[in-house]
Amino acid sequence: MKILSELFKIIAIITYITMIITVIVVPSDDNVYEYMFYELAIFLFSSYSKCLVDTKILERIIKEEMWRLEDRSNRSNK
């Protein structure tokens, strides 16, 4: 899961850089808004996916910590 999160982060960074390059290099092209739309869509998708993956990782960590705390409390009560 952490690898997937890093992959989405790298995709978002690359897409952000390509958006900047598109604005700098191709300002006179008629299709620049179409390119920017696709790049923005990819950027938003990868950022959203990274957030989802990070949320799942955090959820798993919290559940494991809760299980550990419950086990400790059960052991101390016996």
PDB file of C-alpha atoms in Angstrom:
ATOM      1  CA  MET A   1       0.000   0.000   0.000  1.00  0.00           C
ATOM      2  CA  LYS A   2       2.834   2.406   0.767  1.00  0.00           C
ATOM      3  CA  ILE A   3       4.346   1.722  -2.646  1.00  0.00           C
ATOM      4  CA  LEU A   4       1.011   2.547  -4.267  1.00  0.00           C
ATOM      5  CA  SER A   5       0.827   5.788  -2.308  1.00  0.00           C
ATOM      6  CA  GLU A   6       4.319   6.767  -3.450  1.00  0.00           C
ATOM      7  CA  LEU A   7       3.426   5.877  -7.050  1.00  0.00           C
ATOM      8  CA  PHE A   8       0.389   8.176  -6.991  1.00  0.00           C
ATOM      9  CA  LYS A   9       2.543  10.900  -5.441  1.00  0.00           C
ATOM     10  CA  ILE A  10       5.107  10.579  -8.249  1.00  0.00           C
ATOM     11  CA  ILE A  11       2.368  10.640 -10.898  1.00  0.00           C
ATOM     12  CA  ALA A  12       0.899  13.805  -9.345  1.00  0.00           C
ATOM     13  CA  ILE A  13       4.297  15.516  -9.311  1.00  0.00           C
ATOM     14  CA  ILE A  14       5.052  14.552 -12.914  1.00  0.00           C
ATOM     15  CA  THR A  15       1.637  15.752 -14.051  1.00  0.00           C
ATOM     16  CA  TYR A  16       2.068  19.046 -12.205  1.00  0.00           C
ATOM     17  CA  ILE A  17       5.429  19.577 -13.924  1.00  0.00           C
ATOM     18  CA  THR A  18       3.936  18.779 -17.329  1.00  0.00           C
ATOM     19  CA  MET A  19       1.151  21.320 -16.708  1.00  0.00           C
ATOM     20  CA  ILE A  20       3.747  23.991 -16.046  1.00  0.00           C
ATOM     21  CA  ILE A  21       5.750  22.987 -19.117  1.00  0.00           C
ATOM     22  CA  THR A  22       2.592  23.026 -21.238  1.00  0.00           C
ATOM     23  CA  VAL A  23       1.782  26.567 -20.138  1.00  0.00           C
ATOM     24  CA  ILE A  24       5.340  27.779 -20.771  1.00  0.00           C
ATOM     25  CA  VAL A  25       6.127  25.980 -24.028  1.00  0.00           C
ATOM     26  CA  VAL A  26       2.787  25.845 -25.841  1.00  0.00           C
ATOM     27  CA  PRO A  27       0.964  29.118 -25.111  1.00  0.00           C
ATOM     28  CA  SER A  28      -0.035  29.728 -28.738  1.00  0.00           C
ATOM     29  CA  ASP A  29      -1.553  26.340 -29.542  1.00  0.00           C
ATOM     30  CA  ASP A  30      -5.332  26.144 -29.914  1.00  0.00           C
ATOM     31  CA  ASN A  31      -5.496  22.849 -28.046  1.00  0.00           C
ATOM     32  CA  VAL A  32      -3.630  24.041 -24.963  1.00  0.00           C
ATOM     33  CA  TYR A  33      -6.835  24.156 -22.894  1.00  0.00           C
ATOM     34  CA  GLU A  34      -7.646  20.603 -23.889  1.00  0.00           C
ATOM     35  CA  TYR A  35      -4.148  19.469 -22.868  1.00  0.00           C
ATOM     36  CA  MET A  36      -4.433  21.333 -19.606  1.00  0.00           C
ATOM     37  CA  PHE A  37      -7.814  19.757 -18.916  1.00  0.00           C
ATOM     38  CA  TYR A  38      -6.438  16.236 -19.395  1.00  0.00           C
ATOM     39  CA  GLU A  39      -3.366  16.980 -17.307  1.00  0.00           C
ATOM     40  CA  LEU A  40      -5.487  18.509 -14.576  1.00  0.00           C
ATOM     41  CA  ALA A  41      -7.786  15.483 -14.598  1.00  0.00           C
ATOM     42  CA  ILE A  42      -4.820  13.137 -14.227  1.00  0.00           C
ATOM     43  CA  PHE A  43      -3.376  15.304 -11.459  1.00  0.00           C
ATOM     44  CA  LEU A  44      -6.648  15.388  -9.529  1.00  0.00           C
ATOM     45  CA  PHE A  45      -7.204  11.661  -9.978  1.00  0.00           C
ATOM     46  CA  SER A  46      -3.723  10.771  -8.763  1.00  0.00           C
ATOM     47  CA  SER A  47      -3.966  13.168  -5.809  1.00  0.00           C
ATOM     48  CA  TYR A  48      -7.375  11.784  -4.829  1.00  0.00           C
ATOM     49  CA  SER A  49      -6.140   8.206  -5.197  1.00  0.00           C
ATOM     50  CA  LYS A  50      -3.116   8.976  -3.027  1.00  0.00           C
ATOM     51  CA  CYS A  51      -5.407  10.385  -0.351  1.00  0.00           C
ATOM     52  CA  LEU A  52      -7.575   7.270  -0.463  1.00  0.00           C
ATOM     53  CA  VAL A  53      -4.585   4.960  -0.173  1.00  0.00           C
ATOM     54  CA  ASP A  54      -3.127   7.022   2.680  1.00  0.00           C
ATOM     55  CA  THR A  55      -6.490   6.878   4.452  1.00  0.00           C
ATOM     56  CA  LYS A  56      -6.562   3.096   4.158  1.00  0.00           C
ATOM     57  CA  ILE A  57      -3.019   2.872   5.518  1.00  0.00           C
ATOM     58  CA  LEU A  58      -3.920   5.107   8.449  1.00  0.00           C
ATOM     59  CA  GLU A  59      -7.096   3.121   9.087  1.00  0.00           C
ATOM     60  CA  ARG A  60      -5.094  -0.109   9.208  1.00  0.00           C
ATOM     61  CA  ILE A  61      -2.545   1.406  11.614  1.00  0.00           C
ATOM     62  CA  ILE A  62      -5.300   2.684  13.912  1.00  0.00           C
ATOM     63  CA  LYS A  63      -7.061  -0.707  13.952  1.00  0.00           C
ATOM     64  CA  GLU A  64      -3.813  -2.510  14.780  1.00  0.00           C
ATOM     65  CA  GLU A  65      -3.096  -0.075  17.587  1.00  0.00           C
ATOM     66  CA  MET A  66      -6.634  -0.530  18.964  1.00  0.00           C
ATOM     67  CA  TRP A  67      -6.187  -4.325  18.943  1.00  0.00           C
ATOM     68  CA  ARG A  68      -2.892  -3.967  20.790  1.00  0.00           C
ATOM     69  CA  LEU A  69      -4.472  -1.723  23.415  1.00  0.00           C
ATOM     70  CA  GLU A  70      -7.422  -4.110  23.841  1.00  0.00           C
ATOM     71  CA  ASP A  71      -5.039  -7.046  24.261  1.00  0.00           C
ATOM     72  CA  ARG A  72      -3.055  -5.146  26.883  1.00  0.00           C
ATOM     73  CA  SER A  73      -6.186  -4.187  28.783  1.00  0.00           C
ATOM     74  CA  ASN A  74      -7.496  -7.765  28.633  1.00  0.00           C
ATOM     75  CA  ARG A  75      -4.166  -9.090  29.965  1.00  0.00           C
ATOM     76  CA  SER A  76      -4.075  -6.569  32.791  1.00  0.00           C
ATOM     77  CA  ASN A  77      -7.664  -7.400  33.833  1.00  0.00           C
ATOM     78  CA  LYS A  78      -6.956 -11.115  34.208  1.00  0.00           C
TER      79      LYS A  78
END
